[in-house]
Short mmCIF file of C-alpha atoms and ligand atoms in Angstrom, two decimals:
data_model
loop_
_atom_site.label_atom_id
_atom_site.label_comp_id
_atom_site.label_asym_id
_atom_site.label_seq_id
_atom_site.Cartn_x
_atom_site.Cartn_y
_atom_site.Cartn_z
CA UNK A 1 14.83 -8.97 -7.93
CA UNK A 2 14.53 -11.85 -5.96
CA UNK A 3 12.02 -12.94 -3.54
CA UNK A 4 12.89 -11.15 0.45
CA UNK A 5 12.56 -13.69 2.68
CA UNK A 6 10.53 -13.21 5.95
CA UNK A 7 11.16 -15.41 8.77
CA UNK A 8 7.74 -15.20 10.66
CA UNK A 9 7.42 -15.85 14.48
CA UNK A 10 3.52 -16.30 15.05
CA UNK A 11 3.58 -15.80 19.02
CA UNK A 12 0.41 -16.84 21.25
CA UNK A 13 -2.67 -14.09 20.83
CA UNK A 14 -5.72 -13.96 18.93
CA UNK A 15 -4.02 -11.74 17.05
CA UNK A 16 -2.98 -14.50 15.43
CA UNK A 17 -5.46 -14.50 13.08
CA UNK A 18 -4.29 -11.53 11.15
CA UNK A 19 -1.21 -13.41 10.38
CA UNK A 20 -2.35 -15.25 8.10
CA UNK A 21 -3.73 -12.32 5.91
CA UNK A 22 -0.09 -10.89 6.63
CA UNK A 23 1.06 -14.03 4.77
CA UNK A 24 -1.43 -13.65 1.93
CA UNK A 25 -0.74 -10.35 1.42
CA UNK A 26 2.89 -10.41 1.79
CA UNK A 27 3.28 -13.39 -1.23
CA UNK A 28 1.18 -11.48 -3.39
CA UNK A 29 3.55 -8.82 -3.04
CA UNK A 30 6.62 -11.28 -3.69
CA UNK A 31 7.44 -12.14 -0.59
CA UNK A 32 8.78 -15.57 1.20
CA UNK A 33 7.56 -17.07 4.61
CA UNK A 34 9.42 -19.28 6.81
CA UNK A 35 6.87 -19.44 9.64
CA UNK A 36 7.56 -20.25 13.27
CA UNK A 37 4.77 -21.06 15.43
CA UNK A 38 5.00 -21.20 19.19
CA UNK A 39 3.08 -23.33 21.58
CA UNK A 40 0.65 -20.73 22.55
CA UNK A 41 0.63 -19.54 19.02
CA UNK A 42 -0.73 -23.15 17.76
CA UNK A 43 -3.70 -22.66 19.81
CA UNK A 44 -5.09 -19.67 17.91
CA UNK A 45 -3.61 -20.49 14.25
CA UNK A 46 -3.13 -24.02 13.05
CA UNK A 47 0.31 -25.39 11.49
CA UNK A 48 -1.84 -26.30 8.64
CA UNK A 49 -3.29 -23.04 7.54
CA UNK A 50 -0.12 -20.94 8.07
CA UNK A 51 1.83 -23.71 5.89
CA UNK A 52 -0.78 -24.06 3.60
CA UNK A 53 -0.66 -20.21 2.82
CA UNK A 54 3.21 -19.55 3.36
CA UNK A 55 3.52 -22.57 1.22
CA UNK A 56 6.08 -23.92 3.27
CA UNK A 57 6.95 -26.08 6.64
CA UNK A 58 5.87 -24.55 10.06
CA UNK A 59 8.93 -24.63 12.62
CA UNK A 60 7.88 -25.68 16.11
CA UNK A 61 9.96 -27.48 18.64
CA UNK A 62 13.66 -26.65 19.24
CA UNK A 63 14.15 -30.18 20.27
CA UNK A 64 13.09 -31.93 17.51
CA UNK A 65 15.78 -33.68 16.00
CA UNK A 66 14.09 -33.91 12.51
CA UNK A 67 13.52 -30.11 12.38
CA UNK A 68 17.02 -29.67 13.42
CA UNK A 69 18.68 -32.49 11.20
CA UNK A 70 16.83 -30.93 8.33
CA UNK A 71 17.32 -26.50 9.17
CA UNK A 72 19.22 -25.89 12.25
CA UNK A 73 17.57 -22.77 14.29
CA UNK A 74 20.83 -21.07 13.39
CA UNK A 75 20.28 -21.62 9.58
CA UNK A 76 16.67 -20.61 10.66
CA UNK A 77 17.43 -17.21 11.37
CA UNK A 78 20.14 -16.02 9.49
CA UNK A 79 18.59 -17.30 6.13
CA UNK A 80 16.23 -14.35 6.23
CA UNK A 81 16.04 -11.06 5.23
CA UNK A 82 13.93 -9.90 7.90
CA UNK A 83 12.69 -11.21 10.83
CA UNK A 84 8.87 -10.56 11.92
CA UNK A 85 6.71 -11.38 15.08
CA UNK A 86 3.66 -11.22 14.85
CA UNK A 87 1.72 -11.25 17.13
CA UNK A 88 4.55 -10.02 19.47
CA UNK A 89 3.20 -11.04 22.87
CA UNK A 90 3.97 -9.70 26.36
CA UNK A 91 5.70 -12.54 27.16
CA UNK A 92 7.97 -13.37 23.65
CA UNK A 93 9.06 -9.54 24.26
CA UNK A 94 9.89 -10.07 27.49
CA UNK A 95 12.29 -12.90 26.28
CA UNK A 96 13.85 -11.20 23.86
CA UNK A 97 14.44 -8.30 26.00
CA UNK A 98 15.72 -10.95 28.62
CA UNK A 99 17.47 -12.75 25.67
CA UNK A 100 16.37 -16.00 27.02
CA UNK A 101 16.26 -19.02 24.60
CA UNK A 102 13.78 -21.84 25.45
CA UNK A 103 11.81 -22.70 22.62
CA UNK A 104 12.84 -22.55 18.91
CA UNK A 105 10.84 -18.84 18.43
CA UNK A 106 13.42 -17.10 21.39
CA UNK A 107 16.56 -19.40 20.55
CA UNK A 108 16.20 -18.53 17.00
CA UNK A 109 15.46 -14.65 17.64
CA UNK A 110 19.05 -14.59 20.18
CA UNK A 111 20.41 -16.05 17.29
CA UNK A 112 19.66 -13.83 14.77
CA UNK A 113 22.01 -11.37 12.85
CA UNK A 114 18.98 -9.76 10.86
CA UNK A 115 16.56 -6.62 11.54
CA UNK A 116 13.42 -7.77 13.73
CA UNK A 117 10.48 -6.20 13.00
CA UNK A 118 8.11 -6.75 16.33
CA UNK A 119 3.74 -5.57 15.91
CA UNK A 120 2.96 -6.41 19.61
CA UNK A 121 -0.64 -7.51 20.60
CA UNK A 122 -1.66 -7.49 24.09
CA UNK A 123 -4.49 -6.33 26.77
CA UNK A 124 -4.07 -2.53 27.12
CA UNK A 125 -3.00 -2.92 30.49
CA UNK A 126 -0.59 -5.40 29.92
CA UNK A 127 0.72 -2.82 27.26
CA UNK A 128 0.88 -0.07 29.78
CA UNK A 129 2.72 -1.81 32.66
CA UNK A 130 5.95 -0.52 33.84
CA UNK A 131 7.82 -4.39 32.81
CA UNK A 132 6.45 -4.24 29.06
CA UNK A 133 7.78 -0.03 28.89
CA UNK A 134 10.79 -1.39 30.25
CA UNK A 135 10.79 -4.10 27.67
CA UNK A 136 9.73 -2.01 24.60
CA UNK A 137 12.51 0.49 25.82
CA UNK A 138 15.21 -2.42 25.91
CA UNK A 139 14.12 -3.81 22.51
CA UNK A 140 14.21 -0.07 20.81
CA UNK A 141 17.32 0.53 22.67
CA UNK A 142 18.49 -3.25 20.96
CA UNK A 143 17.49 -1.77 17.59
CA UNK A 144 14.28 -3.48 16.99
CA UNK A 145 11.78 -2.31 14.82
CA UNK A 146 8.38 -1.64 15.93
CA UNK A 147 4.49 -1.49 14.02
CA UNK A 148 1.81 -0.77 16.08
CA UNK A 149 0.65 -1.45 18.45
CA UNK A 150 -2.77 0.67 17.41
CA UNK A 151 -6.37 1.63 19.76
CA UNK A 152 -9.37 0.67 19.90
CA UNK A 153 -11.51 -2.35 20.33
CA UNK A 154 -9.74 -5.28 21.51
CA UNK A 155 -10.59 -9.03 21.43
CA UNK A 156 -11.00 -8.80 25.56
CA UNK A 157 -13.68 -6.64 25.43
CA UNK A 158 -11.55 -3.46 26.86
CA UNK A 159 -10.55 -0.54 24.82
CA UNK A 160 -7.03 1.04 24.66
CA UNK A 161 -4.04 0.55 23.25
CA UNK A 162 -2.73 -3.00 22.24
CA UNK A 163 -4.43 -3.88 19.08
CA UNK A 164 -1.67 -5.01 16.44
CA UNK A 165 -1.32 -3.18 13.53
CA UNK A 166 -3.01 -4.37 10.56
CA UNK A 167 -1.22 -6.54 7.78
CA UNK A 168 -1.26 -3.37 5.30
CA UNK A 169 0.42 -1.50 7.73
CA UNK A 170 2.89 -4.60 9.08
CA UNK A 171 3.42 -5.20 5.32
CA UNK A 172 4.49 -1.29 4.62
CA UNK A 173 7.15 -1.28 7.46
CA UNK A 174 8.53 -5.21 5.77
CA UNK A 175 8.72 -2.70 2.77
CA UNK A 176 10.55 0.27 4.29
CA UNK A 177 12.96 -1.79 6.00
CA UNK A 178 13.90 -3.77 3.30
CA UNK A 179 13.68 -0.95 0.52
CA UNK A 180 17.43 0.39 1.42
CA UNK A 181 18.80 -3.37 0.55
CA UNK A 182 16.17 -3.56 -2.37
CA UNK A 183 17.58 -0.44 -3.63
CA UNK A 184 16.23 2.70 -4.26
CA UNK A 185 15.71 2.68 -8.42
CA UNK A 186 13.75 5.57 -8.95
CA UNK A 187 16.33 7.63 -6.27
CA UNK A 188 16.73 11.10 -8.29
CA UNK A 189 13.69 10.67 -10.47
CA UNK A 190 10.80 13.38 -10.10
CA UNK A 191 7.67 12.14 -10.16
CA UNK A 192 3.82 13.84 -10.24
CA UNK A 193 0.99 11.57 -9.55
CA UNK A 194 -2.73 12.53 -9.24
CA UNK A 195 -5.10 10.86 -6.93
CA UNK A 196 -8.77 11.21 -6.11
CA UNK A 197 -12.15 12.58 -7.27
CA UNK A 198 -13.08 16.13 -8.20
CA UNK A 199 -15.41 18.83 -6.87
CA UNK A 200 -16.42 21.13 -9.46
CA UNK A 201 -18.71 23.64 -7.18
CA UNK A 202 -22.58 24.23 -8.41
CA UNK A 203 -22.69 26.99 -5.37
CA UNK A 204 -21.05 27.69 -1.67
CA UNK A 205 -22.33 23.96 -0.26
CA UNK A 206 -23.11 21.73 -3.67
CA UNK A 207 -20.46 20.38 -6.16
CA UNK A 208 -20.49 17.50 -8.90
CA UNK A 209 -18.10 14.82 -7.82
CA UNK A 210 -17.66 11.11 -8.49
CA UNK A 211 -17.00 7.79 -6.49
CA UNK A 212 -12.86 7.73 -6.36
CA UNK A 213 -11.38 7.09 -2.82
CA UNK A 214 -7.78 8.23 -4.04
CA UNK A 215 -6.66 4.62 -2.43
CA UNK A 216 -5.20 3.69 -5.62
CA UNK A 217 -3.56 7.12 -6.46
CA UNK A 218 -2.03 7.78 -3.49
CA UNK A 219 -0.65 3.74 -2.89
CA UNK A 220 1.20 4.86 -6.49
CA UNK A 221 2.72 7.53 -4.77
CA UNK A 222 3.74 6.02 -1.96
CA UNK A 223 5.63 2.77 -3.81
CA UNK A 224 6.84 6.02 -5.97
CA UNK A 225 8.48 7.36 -2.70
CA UNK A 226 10.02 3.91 -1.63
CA UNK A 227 11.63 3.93 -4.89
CA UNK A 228 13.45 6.73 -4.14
CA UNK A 229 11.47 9.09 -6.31
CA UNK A 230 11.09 12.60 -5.34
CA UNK A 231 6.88 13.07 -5.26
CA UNK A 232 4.72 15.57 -5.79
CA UNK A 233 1.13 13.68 -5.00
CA UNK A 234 -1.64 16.37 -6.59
CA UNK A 235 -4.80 15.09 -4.66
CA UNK A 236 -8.71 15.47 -4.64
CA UNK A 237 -10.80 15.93 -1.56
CA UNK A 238 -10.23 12.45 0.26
CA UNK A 239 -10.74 10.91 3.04
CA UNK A 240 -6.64 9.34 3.47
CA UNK A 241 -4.40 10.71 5.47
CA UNK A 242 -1.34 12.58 3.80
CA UNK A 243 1.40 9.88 2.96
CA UNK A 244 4.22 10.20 4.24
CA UNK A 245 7.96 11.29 2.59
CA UNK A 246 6.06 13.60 0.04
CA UNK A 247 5.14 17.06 -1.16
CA UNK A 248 1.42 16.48 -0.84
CA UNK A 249 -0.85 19.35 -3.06
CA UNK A 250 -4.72 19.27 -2.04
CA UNK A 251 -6.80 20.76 -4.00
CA UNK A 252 -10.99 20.53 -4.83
CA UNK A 253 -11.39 21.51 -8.74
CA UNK A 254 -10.06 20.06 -11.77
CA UNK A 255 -8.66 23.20 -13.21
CA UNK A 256 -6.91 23.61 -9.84
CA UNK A 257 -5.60 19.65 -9.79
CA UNK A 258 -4.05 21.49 -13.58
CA UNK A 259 -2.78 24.46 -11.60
CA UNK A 260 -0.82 22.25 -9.24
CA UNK A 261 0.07 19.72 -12.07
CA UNK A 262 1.92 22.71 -13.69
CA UNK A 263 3.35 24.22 -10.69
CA UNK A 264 4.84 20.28 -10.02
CA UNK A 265 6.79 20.41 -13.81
CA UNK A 266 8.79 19.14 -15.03
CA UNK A 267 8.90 15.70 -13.98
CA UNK A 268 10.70 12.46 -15.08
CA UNK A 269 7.13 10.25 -14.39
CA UNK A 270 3.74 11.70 -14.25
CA UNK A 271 0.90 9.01 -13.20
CA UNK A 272 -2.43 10.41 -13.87
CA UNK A 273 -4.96 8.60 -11.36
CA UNK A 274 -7.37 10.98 -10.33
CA UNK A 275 -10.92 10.44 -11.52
CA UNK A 276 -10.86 13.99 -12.76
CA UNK A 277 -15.02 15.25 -13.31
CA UNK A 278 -15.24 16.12 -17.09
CA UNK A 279 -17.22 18.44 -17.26
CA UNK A 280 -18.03 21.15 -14.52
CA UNK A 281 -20.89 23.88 -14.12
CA UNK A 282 -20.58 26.67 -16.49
CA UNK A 283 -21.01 28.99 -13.40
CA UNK A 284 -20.85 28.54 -9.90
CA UNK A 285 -23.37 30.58 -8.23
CA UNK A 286 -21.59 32.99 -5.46
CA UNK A 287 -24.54 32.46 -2.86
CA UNK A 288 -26.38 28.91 -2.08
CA UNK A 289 -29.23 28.12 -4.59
CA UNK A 290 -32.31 28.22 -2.86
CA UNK A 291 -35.77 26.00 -3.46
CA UNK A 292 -38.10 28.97 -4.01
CA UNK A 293 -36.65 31.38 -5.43
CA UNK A 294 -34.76 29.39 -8.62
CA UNK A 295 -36.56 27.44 -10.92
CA UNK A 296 -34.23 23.92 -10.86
CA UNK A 297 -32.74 24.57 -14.22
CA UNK A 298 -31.11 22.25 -15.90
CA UNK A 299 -27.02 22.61 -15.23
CA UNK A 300 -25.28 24.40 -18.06
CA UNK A 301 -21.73 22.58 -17.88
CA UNK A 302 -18.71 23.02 -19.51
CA UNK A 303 -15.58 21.03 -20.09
CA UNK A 304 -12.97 20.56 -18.11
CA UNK A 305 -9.24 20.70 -19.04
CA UNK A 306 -7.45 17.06 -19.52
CA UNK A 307 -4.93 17.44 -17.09
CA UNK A 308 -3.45 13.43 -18.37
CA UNK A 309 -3.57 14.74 -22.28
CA UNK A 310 -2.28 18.11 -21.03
CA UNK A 311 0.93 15.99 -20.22
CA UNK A 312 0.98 13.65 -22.89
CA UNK A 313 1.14 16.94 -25.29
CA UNK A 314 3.07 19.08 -23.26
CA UNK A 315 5.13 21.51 -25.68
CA UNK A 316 8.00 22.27 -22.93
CA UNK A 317 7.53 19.96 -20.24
CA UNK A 318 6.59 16.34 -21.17
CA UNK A 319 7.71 13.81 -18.53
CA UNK A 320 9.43 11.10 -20.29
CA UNK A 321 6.77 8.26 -18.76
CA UNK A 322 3.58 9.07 -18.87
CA UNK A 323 0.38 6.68 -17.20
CA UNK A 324 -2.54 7.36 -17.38
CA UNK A 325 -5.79 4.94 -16.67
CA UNK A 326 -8.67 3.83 -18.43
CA UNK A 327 -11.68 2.96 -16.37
CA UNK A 328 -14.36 1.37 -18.37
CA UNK A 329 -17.56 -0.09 -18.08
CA UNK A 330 -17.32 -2.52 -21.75
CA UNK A 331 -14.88 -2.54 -24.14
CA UNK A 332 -12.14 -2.15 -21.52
CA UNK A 333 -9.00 -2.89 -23.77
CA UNK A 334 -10.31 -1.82 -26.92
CA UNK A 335 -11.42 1.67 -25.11
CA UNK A 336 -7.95 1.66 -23.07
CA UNK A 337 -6.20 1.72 -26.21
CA UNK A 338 -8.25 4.28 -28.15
CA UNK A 339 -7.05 6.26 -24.57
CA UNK A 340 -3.86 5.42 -25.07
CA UNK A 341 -3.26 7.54 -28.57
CA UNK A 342 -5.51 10.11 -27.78
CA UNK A 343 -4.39 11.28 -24.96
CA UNK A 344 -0.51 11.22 -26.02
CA UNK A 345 0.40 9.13 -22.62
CA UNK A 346 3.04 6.13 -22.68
CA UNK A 347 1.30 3.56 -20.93
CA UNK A 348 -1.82 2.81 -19.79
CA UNK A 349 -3.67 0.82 -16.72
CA UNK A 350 -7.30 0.00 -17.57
CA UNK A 351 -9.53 -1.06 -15.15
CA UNK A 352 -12.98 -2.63 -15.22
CA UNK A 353 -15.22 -0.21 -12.98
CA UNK A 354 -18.33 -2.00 -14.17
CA UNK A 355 -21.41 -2.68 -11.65
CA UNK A 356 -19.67 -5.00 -9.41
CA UNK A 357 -16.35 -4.57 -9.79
CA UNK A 358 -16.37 -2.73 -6.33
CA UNK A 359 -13.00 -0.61 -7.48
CA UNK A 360 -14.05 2.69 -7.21
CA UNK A 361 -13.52 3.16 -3.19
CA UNK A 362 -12.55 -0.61 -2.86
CA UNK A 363 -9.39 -2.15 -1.46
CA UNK A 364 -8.37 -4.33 -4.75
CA UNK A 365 -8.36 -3.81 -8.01
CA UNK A 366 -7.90 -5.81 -11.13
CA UNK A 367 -6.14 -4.14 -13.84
CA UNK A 368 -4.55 -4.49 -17.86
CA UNK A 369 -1.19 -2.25 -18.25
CA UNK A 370 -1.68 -1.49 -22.19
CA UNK A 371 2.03 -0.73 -23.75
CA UNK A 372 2.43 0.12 -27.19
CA UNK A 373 5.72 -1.76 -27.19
CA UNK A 374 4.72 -4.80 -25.02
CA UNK A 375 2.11 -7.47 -24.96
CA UNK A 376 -0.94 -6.15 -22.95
CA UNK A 377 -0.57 -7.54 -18.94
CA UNK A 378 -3.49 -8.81 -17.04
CA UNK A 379 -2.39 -8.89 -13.69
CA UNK A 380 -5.01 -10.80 -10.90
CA UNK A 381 -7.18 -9.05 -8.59
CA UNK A 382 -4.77 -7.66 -6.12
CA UNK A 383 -4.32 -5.41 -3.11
CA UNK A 384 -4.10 -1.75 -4.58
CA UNK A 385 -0.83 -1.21 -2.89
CA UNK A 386 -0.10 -4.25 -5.18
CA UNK A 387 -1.31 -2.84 -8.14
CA UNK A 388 0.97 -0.23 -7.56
CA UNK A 389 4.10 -2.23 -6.60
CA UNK A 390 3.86 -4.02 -9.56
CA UNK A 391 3.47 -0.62 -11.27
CA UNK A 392 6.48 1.13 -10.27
CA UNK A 393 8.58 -2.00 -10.85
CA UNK A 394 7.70 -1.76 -14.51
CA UNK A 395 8.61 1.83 -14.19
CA UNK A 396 11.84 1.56 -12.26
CA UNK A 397 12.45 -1.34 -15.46
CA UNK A 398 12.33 1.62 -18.05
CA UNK A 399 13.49 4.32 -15.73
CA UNK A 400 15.57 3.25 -13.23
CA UNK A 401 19.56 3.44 -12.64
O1 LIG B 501 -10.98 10.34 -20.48
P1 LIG B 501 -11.00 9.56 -19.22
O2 LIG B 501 -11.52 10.35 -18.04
O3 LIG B 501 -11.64 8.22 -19.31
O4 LIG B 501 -9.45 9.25 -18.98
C1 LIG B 501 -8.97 8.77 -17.77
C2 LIG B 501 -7.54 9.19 -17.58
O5 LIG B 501 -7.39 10.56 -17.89
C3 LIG B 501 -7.11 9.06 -16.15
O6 LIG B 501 -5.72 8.79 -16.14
C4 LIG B 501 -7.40 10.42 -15.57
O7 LIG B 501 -6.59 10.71 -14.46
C5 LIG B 501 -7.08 11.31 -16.74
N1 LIG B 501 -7.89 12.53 -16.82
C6 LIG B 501 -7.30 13.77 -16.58
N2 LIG B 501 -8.05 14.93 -16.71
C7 LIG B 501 -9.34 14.87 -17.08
C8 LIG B 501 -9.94 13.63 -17.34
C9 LIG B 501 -9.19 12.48 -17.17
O8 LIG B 501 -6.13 13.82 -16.23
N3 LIG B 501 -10.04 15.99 -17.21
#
């Protein structure tokens, strides 16, 4: 597919700042910046470190006559996919509302014949007045797209509303407004994923459980869902909030993460990334253990199904792709592999959870996909929403129509 291009208006806040990680981001994750900068925007960000990361020229004065010579503002904003401000100021929404055109940023978003995308960032009050409601209201009306703006802490000191919404979340609505032109591959494809740790209860209030956030689990299911794939997301006790477009399954144990597994089937993909405990107590005692009256035994455990080799060897049911992961401490490819045949899955994503590696609960991840009909990949530390776009691409390669 090729590169979406994003034409990026960088209004005037401090917001500004959180561009440029919107930039990063968005290139890892294939995508192109043409970057405008306003006046007031140049005092927070410089040209040089938005063009140095977008890898391209910043736009800045309409009435430059080499900027124009060279890309018109028309040609500006209707060689785009998408069009983005961020930070969408009071004023620049005010202007577009207005449709006034007196700088390149408002000339170029009058002229525009692609979706805007707006993530506002303002003083809470500002936010609030009656002129910027009357604004937003115009602009929805107008059919712009809005992220954020989200609470809390602001820059100013106050607290309220007005924040603008962090480049993960920016970079997810870029994605669901361009996923109907991308296509929707996986569209009509069932998929189960698993995501998270496992509780396997020692009594009422203890349980054995590991260090898995679910991040990278449920970021599968979600590029799963932009896909078009129909998702069952089987999850562990986590922290995330329910994603969105999903049939989301909670559950605590590993033999009920199976349960749900099997209730899901059958499936066209099934991606196995919960951190699934191995082994659980033999018995859970029905009232708390208490420090006097039990001697602290040693825990008799037991194993635990393999929900991922479950799948691999299903006798009815086997989905025709099955992932699974590898996280390993040495070895990592040589153990990935050994994973690979054993537990009867398709392909595999190994990752290096070694001291250090801050994966397990971290935002990134660094990960091999092992396929016994391809060379191995080693794909760079990357976002785990990354990690998983990258994923489903290679699945929507095998899979998709
Ligand atoms: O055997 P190991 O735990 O290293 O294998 C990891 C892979 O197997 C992961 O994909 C994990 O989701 C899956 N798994 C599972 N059920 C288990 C143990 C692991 O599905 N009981």
């Amino acid at each position: 597919m090729d590169a979406k291009r994003i034409l990026l208006v960088i209004g005037g806040g401090i917001a500004a700042y959180k561009t440029l990680e919107l930039i990063r981001r968005g290139r890892e994750r294939g995508l192109a910046f043409r970057t405008i900068l306003t006046r007031a925007g140049a005092e927070f960000v410089t040209p040089l470190a938005v063009s140095s990361l977008a890898e391209s020229r910043v736009y800045s004065d309409l009435f430059s006559l080499t900027d124009e010579a060279e890309m018109g503002h028309i040609r500006l904003s209707r060689e785009a996919d998408l069009v983005v401000v961020a930070p969408a100021t009071a004023d620049l929404m005010a202007k577009m509302a207005q449709g006034h055109a007196d700088d390149l940023a408002s000339t170029t978003l009058l002229a525009t014949d692609k979706p805007v995308l707006v993530a506002p960032a303002m003083n809470p009050m500002m936010w609030q007045h009656k002129a910027t409601r009357r604004n937003v209201a115009t602009l929805r009306a107008d059919g712009i797209h809005f992220v954020g703006p989200a609470s809390g802490d602001m820059a100013c000191g106050e607290v309220g509303s007005g924040r603008m919404a962090e480049p993960a979340e920016i970079l997810a609505a870029i994605q669901a407004i361009l996923a109907p032109a991308g296509g929707r591959p996986l569209a009509g494809r069932r998929a189960i994923v698993t995501s998270g740790p496992t509780h396997e209860a020692i009594d009422p209030v203890r349980y054995i459980a590991n260090r898995s956030s679910g991040r990278q689990g449920h970021a599968i299911a979600a590029a799963l869902a932009a896909a078009g794939a129909e998702v069952t997301l089987v999850s562990g006790p986590v922290s995330l909030p329910d994603p969105p477009g999903m049939t989301v399954r909670r559950v605590e144990s590993a033999r009920a993460m199976q349960e749900a597994v099997e209730a899901a089937l059958p499936a066209d993909i099934a991606v196995c990334a919960a951190a699934v405990a191995d082994w659980r107590p033999a018995m859970a005692a029905e009232a708390k253990l208490k420090k006097g009256s039990h001697q602290p035994a040693a825990l008799e455990l037991v194993e635990n199904p393999d929900i991922l080799k479950g799948l691999g060897h299903h006798p009815r049911m086997r989905p025709e792709l099955v992932v699974g992961f590898a996280a390993e401490t040495d070895d990592l490819l040589a153990n990935a592999g050994a994973k690979l045949e054993r537990k009867g899955c398709d392909w595999i994503l190994a990752n290096d959870v070694g001291a250090g590696s801050g994966v397990f609960g971290g935002a990134r991840n660094r990960v091999h996909l092992l396929r016994p009909d391809a060379p191995v990949e080693t794909w760079p530390e990357l976002d785990k929403a990354e990690v998983a776009t990258r994923l489903v691409a290679r699945i929507a390669e095998r899979l998709g129509r």
